[in-house]
Coordinates of C-alpha atoms in Angstrom, one line a residue:
M234 CA -118.1 130.2 -92.6
A235 CA -120.8 132.6 -93.6
A236 CA -121.1 133.1 -97.3
K237 CA -120.2 136.6 -98.5
K238 CA -121.9 138.7 -101.1
I239 CA -119.2 140.0 -103.3
L240 CA -119.3 142.7 -106.0
M241 CA -117.0 142.4 -109.0
I242 CA -116.8 145.6 -111.1
C243 CA -115.8 144.7 -114.6
G244 CA -115.9 146.2 -118.0
D245 CA -115.1 145.5 -121.6
Y246 CA -111.6 144.1 -122.2
C247 CA -111.0 143.3 -118.6
E248 CA -108.5 140.5 -118.6
D249 CA -110.2 137.1 -119.3
Y250 CA -108.5 135.0 -116.5
E251 CA -108.7 137.9 -114.0
T252 CA -112.5 138.0 -114.6
M253 CA -113.5 134.4 -115.0
V254 CA -111.2 132.7 -112.5
P255 CA -112.1 134.8 -109.4
F256 CA -115.8 134.8 -110.4
Q257 CA -115.9 131.0 -110.6
A258 CA -113.5 130.2 -107.7
L259 CA -115.3 132.4 -105.2
Q260 CA -118.6 130.8 -106.1
A261 CA -117.0 127.4 -105.8
V262 CA -116.3 128.0 -102.1
G263 CA -119.8 129.2 -101.5
H264 CA -119.7 133.0 -101.9
Q265 CA -122.2 134.9 -104.0
V266 CA -120.5 137.0 -106.7
H267 CA -122.3 139.7 -108.7
A268 CA -120.4 140.7 -111.8
A269 CA -121.6 144.2 -112.9
C270 CA -120.5 146.7 -115.5
P271 CA -121.7 150.4 -115.8
G272 CA -124.0 150.8 -118.8
K273 CA -124.9 147.1 -119.0
A274 CA -127.6 145.0 -117.4
A275 CA -127.7 141.5 -116.0
G276 CA -127.7 139.0 -118.9
E277 CA -125.6 141.3 -121.2
Y278 CA -121.9 140.5 -121.6
I279 CA -118.6 142.2 -121.7
H280 CA -115.8 141.3 -124.1
T281 CA -112.7 140.1 -122.3
A282 CA -109.0 140.1 -123.5
I283 CA -106.4 137.5 -123.0
H284 CA -103.0 138.9 -121.9
D285 CA -100.0 136.8 -122.2
F286 CA -96.3 137.0 -121.6
E287 CA -94.5 136.0 -124.8
G288 CA -91.1 137.6 -124.6
A289 CA -92.0 141.1 -125.7
Q290 CA -91.3 144.1 -123.6
T291 CA -95.0 144.1 -122.5
Y292 CA -97.8 141.6 -122.6
S293 CA -99.6 140.6 -125.8
E294 CA -103.4 141.0 -126.1
K295 CA -105.8 138.6 -127.9
P296 CA -109.6 138.4 -127.9
G297 CA -111.1 136.5 -124.9
H298 CA -114.5 135.3 -124.2
R299 CA -117.9 137.0 -123.9
F300 CA -118.4 137.1 -120.1
T301 CA -122.1 137.2 -119.1
L302 CA -122.9 139.7 -116.4
N303 CA -125.2 138.4 -113.6
A304 CA -126.0 141.8 -112.1
S305 CA -126.9 145.3 -113.3
F306 CA -124.8 148.2 -112.2
A307 CA -127.6 150.7 -112.4
G308 CA -129.3 151.0 -109.0
L309 CA -126.6 148.8 -107.3
Q310 CA -125.8 149.7 -103.7
A311 CA -122.3 149.1 -102.6
A312 CA -123.5 148.9 -99.0
D313 CA -125.3 145.7 -99.9
Y314 CA -122.0 143.9 -100.5
D315 CA -119.4 142.4 -98.1
A316 CA -116.4 142.7 -100.4
L317 CA -115.2 143.9 -103.8
V318 CA -113.1 142.3 -106.6
I319 CA -111.5 144.4 -109.3
P320 CA -110.1 142.5 -112.3
G321 CA -107.3 144.0 -114.4
G322 CA -106.9 144.4 -118.1
R323 CA -108.1 147.4 -120.0
G324 CA -111.5 147.8 -118.2
P325 CA -110.1 149.8 -115.3
E326 CA -108.6 152.3 -117.7
Y327 CA -112.1 153.6 -118.6
L328 CA -114.0 152.5 -115.6
R329 CA -112.0 154.9 -113.4
N330 CA -113.7 157.8 -115.2
D331 CA -117.1 156.8 -114.0
P332 CA -118.1 158.7 -110.8
A333 CA -120.5 155.9 -109.6
V334 CA -117.6 153.3 -109.9
I335 CA -115.3 155.6 -107.9
A336 CA -118.0 156.1 -105.3
A337 CA -118.5 152.3 -105.0
V338 CA -114.7 151.7 -104.7
R339 CA -114.4 154.3 -102.0
H340 CA -117.3 152.8 -100.0
F341 CA -115.4 149.5 -99.5
F342 CA -112.3 151.4 -98.2
D343 CA -114.4 153.8 -96.0
T344 CA -116.1 150.8 -94.4
G345 CA -113.0 148.6 -94.2
K346 CA -114.5 145.8 -96.2
P347 CA -112.2 143.3 -98.1
V348 CA -111.0 144.4 -101.5
A349 CA -109.1 142.3 -104.1
A350 CA -107.5 144.0 -107.1
V351 CA -105.2 142.5 -109.7
C352 CA -103.0 143.8 -112.4
H353 CA -104.4 147.1 -113.9
G354 CA -107.1 147.1 -111.2
A355 CA -104.8 149.4 -109.3
Q356 CA -105.8 152.1 -111.8
L357 CA -109.2 152.2 -110.3
L358 CA -107.7 152.3 -106.8
A359 CA -105.5 155.2 -107.7
A360 CA -108.3 157.1 -109.3
A361 CA -110.5 156.5 -106.2
G362 CA -107.8 158.0 -104.0
V363 CA -107.6 155.1 -101.7
L364 CA -103.9 154.2 -101.9
Q365 CA -102.5 156.9 -99.7
G366 CA -100.1 155.2 -97.3
R367 CA -101.0 151.7 -98.5
T368 CA -98.9 149.1 -100.1
C369 CA -100.3 147.8 -103.4
S370 CA -99.1 145.4 -106.0
A371 CA -100.1 145.8 -109.7
Y372 CA -98.8 145.1 -113.2
P373 CA -95.4 146.8 -113.2
A374 CA -96.6 149.4 -115.8
C375 CA -99.0 150.7 -113.2
R376 CA -96.3 151.3 -110.6
A377 CA -96.2 155.1 -111.4
E378 CA -100.0 155.3 -110.8
V379 CA -99.7 153.6 -107.4
E380 CA -96.9 155.9 -106.3
L381 CA -98.5 159.1 -107.7
A382 CA -101.6 158.2 -105.7
G383 CA -99.5 158.1 -102.5
G384 CA -99.2 154.3 -102.3
R385 CA -96.1 152.1 -101.9
Y386 CA -95.6 149.8 -104.8
A387 CA -95.1 146.1 -103.8
D388 CA -92.5 144.9 -106.3
I389 CA -93.2 141.2 -106.1
A390 CA -92.9 138.2 -108.4
V391 CA -95.7 137.9 -111.0
D392 CA -97.0 134.8 -109.1
Q393 CA -97.1 136.4 -105.7
A394 CA -99.7 138.6 -103.9
H395 CA -99.6 141.2 -101.1
T396 CA -102.1 141.9 -98.3
D397 CA -102.3 145.3 -96.6
G398 CA -105.1 145.2 -94.1
N399 CA -108.3 144.7 -96.1
L400 CA -106.6 145.1 -99.5
V401 CA -105.2 142.1 -101.4
T402 CA -103.4 142.8 -104.6
A403 CA -101.3 141.0 -107.2
P404 CA -99.3 141.8 -110.4
A405 CA -101.2 139.6 -112.8
W406 CA -103.1 136.3 -113.4
P407 CA -100.2 134.0 -112.6
A408 CA -100.7 135.1 -109.0
H409 CA -104.2 133.6 -108.8
P410 CA -103.3 130.9 -106.3
A411 CA -101.6 133.3 -103.9
W412 CA -104.1 136.2 -104.6
L413 CA -107.2 134.2 -104.1
A414 CA -105.8 132.4 -101.0
Q415 CA -105.0 135.7 -99.3
F416 CA -108.3 137.2 -100.3
L417 CA -110.2 134.1 -98.9
S418 CA -108.2 134.6 -95.7
V419 CA -109.2 138.3 -95.4
L420 CA -112.8 137.2 -96.1
G421 CA -112.6 134.7 -93.2
T422 CA -113.1 131.7 -95.6
R423 CA -111.6 128.5 -94.4
V424 CA -111.1 125.7 -97.0
A425 CA -110.6 122.3 -95.4
H426 CA -109.2 119.2 -97.0

């Protein structure tokens, strides 16, 4: 397996597990992951948020960790990367307003490169206009955004994932085993025991 160079676009209050787990897991199998945030440089950090399901009508939110970025967004070239990861949480809510982020997301779809998005990451996909005719999972509260962007919402269990060509999506962090396994498959990564 050839190691892939993967871009993770993240921002303040991205969901903690949805940032940390893919960042570490993809490196553990030999890929290079660059975590970058607009307006921040390598060595700076984002604040993350921990979202949990505690019986309320929606998730709860608690402070997460300071996640150190290992790449600067300024000057970054999407063409230098083989794949894209978009964590969920509140980060996508404001990142979708950044024209450079939207251009980067579109690059991965225009070139057919693998993309993995989880939870509210679908907000970025919808804003980039890349969901037309595609099936996409997301946190259930983002269903309207998926559908208004011309996508089909994959209404799956919170611990499941969905692959549509080069796009792998999931509703939330409980889907990490399925989401990461499907993304690794799209990347061409084989894990042997």
